PDB file of C-alpha atoms in Angstrom:
ATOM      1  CA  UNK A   1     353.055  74.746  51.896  1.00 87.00           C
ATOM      2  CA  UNK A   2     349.035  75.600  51.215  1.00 94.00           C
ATOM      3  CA  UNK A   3     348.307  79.109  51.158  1.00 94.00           C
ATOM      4  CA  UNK A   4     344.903  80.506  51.495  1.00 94.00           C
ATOM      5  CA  UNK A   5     344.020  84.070  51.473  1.00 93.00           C
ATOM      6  CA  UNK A   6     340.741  85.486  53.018  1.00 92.00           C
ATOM      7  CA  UNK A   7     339.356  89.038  52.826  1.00 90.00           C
ATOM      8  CA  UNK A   8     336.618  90.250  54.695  1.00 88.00           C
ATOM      9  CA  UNK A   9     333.397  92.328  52.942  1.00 87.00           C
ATOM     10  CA  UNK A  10     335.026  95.099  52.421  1.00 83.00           C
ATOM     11  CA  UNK A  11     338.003  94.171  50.724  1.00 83.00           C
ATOM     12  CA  UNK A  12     337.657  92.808  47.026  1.00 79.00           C
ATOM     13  CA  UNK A  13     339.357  89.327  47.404  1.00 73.00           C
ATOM     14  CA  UNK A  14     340.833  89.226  43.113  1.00 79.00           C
ATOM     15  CA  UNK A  15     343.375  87.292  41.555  1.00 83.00           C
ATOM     16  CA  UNK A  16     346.236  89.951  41.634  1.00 84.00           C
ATOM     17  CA  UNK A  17     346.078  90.617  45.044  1.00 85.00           C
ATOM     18  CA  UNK A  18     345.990  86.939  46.185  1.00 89.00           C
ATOM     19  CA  UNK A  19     349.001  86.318  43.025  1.00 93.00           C
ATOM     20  CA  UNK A  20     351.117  88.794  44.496  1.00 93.00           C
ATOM     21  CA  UNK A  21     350.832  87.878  48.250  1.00 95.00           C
ATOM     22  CA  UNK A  22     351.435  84.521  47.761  1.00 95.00           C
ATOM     23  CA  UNK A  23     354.225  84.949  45.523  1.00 95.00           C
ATOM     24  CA  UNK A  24     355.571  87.266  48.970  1.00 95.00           C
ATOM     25  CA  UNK A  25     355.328  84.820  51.284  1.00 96.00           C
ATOM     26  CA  UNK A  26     356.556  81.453  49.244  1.00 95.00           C
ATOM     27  CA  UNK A  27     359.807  84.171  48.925  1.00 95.00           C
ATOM     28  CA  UNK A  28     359.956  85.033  52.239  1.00 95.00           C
ATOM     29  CA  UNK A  29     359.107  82.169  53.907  1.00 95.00           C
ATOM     30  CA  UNK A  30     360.973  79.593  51.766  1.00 94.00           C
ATOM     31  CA  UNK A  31     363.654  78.313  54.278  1.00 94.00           C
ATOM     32  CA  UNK A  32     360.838  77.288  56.662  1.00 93.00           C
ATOM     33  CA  UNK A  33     359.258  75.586  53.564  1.00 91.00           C
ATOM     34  CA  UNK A  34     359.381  72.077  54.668  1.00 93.00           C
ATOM     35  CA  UNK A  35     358.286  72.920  58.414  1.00 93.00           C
ATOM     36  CA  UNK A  36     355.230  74.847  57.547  1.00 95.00           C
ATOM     37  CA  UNK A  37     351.939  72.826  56.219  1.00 96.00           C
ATOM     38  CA  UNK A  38     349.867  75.861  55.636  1.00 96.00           C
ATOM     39  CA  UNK A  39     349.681  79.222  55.882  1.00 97.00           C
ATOM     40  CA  UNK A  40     346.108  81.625  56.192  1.00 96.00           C
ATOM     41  CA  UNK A  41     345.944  85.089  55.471  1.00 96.00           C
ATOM     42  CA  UNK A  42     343.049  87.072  56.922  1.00 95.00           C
ATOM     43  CA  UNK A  43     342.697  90.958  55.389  1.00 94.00           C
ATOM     44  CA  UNK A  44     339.950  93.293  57.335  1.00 92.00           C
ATOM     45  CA  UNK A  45     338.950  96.739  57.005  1.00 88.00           C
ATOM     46  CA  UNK A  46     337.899  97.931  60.119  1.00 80.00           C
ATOM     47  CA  UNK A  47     336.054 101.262  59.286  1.00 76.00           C
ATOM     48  CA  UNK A  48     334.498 100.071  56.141  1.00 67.00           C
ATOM     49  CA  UNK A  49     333.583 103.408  54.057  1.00 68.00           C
ATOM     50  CA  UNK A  50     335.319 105.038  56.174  1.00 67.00           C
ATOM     51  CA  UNK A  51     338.355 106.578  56.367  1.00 68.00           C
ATOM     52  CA  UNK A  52     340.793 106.147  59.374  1.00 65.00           C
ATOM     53  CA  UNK A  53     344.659 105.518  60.429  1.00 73.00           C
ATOM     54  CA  UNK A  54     345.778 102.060  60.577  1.00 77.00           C
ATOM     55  CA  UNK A  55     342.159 100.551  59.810  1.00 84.00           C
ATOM     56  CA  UNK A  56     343.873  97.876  57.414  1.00 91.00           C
ATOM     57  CA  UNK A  57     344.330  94.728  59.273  1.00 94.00           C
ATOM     58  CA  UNK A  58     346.009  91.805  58.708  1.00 96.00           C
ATOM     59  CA  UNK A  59     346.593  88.664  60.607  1.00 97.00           C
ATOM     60  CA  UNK A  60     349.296  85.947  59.226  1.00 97.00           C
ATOM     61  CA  UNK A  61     348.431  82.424  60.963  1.00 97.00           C
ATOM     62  CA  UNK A  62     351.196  80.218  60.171  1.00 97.00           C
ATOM     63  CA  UNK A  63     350.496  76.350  60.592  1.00 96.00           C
ATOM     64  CA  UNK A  64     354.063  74.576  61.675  1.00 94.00           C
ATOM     65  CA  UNK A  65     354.375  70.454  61.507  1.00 91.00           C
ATOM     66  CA  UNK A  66     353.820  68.952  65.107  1.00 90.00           C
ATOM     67  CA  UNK A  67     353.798  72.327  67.007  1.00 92.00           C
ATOM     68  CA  UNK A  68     350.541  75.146  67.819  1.00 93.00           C
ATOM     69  CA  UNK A  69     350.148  77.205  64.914  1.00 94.00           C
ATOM     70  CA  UNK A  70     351.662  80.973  65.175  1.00 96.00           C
ATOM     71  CA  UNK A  71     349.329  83.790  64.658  1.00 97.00           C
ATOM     72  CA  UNK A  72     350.541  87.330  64.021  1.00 98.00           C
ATOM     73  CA  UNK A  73     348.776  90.457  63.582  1.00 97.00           C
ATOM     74  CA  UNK A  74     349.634  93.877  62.230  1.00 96.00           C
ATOM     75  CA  UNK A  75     347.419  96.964  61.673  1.00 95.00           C
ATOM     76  CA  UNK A  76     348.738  99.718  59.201  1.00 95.00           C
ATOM     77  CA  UNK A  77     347.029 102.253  56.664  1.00 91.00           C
ATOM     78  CA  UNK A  78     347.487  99.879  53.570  1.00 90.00           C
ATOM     79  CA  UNK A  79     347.016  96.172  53.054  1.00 91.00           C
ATOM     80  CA  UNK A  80     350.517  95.837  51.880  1.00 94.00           C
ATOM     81  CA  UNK A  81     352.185  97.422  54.716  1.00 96.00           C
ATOM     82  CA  UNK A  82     349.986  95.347  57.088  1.00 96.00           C
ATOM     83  CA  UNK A  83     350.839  92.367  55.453  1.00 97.00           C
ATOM     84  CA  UNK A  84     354.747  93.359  55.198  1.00 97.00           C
ATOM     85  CA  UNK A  85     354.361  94.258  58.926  1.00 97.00           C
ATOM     86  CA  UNK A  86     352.579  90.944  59.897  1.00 97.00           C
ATOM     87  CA  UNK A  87     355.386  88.947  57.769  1.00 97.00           C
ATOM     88  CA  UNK A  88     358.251  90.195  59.272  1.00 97.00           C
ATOM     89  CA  UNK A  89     356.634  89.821  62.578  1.00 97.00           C
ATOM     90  CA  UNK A  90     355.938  86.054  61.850  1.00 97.00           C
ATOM     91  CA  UNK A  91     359.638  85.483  59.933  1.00 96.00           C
ATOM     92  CA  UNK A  92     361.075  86.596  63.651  1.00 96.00           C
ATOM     93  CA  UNK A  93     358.800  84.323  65.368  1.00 96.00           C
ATOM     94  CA  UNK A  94     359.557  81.349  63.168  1.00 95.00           C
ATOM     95  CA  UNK A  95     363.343  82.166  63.324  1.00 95.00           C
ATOM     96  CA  UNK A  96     363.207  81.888  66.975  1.00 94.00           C
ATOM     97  CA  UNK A  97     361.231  79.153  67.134  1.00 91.00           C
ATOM     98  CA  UNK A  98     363.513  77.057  65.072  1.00 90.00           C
ATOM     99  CA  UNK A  99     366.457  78.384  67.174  1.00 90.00           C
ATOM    100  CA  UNK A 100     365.305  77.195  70.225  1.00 88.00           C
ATOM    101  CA  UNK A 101     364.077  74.043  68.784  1.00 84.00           C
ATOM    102  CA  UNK A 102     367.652  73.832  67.542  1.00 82.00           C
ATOM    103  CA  UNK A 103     369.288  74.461  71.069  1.00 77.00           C
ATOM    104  CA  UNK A 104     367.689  71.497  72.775  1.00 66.00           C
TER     105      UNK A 104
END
């Protein structure tokens, strides 16, 4: 499972940040391990400068052997409770996915 982490110009894009979100979703994500190829992580500030609720965007698009990737988004007033947001919104969506798959 590739992981790639993108930040838009006006979030600094450094080591720790991209460390500890990667470290998140190989955790999180680890029972889907061998059904996901990749995984892209896009972080935006919408206002820039300046301030605003729930500017903080992120969007989780998670690329799943043989099937249309999934692409989840969450907005929220901190990159880590956008990306916590977006991950539990994209651990449902696998789940059910794989249930379904599962069923039939």
């Amino acid at each position: 499972m590739k992981i790639q982490i993108n930040t838009d110009k006006n979030i600094e894009g450094h080591a720790r940040l991209e460390n500890y979100f990667s470290g998140e979703l190989e955790k999180s994500l680890a029972r889907f391990e061998d059904k996901i190829t990749r995984i892209e992580v896009h972080f935006g500030d919408e206002n820039g400068e300046k301030f605003g609720l729930n500017d903080k965007k992120c969007v989780l698009e998670v690329r799943i052997a043989n099937l249309q990737p999934l692409t989840v988004t969450e907005h929220a007033d901190t990159l880590e409770k956008a990306f916590s947001g977006a991950l539990a919104k994209a651990k449902k969506s696998l789940t059910t996915t794989f249930e379904k798959m599962k069923a039939h």
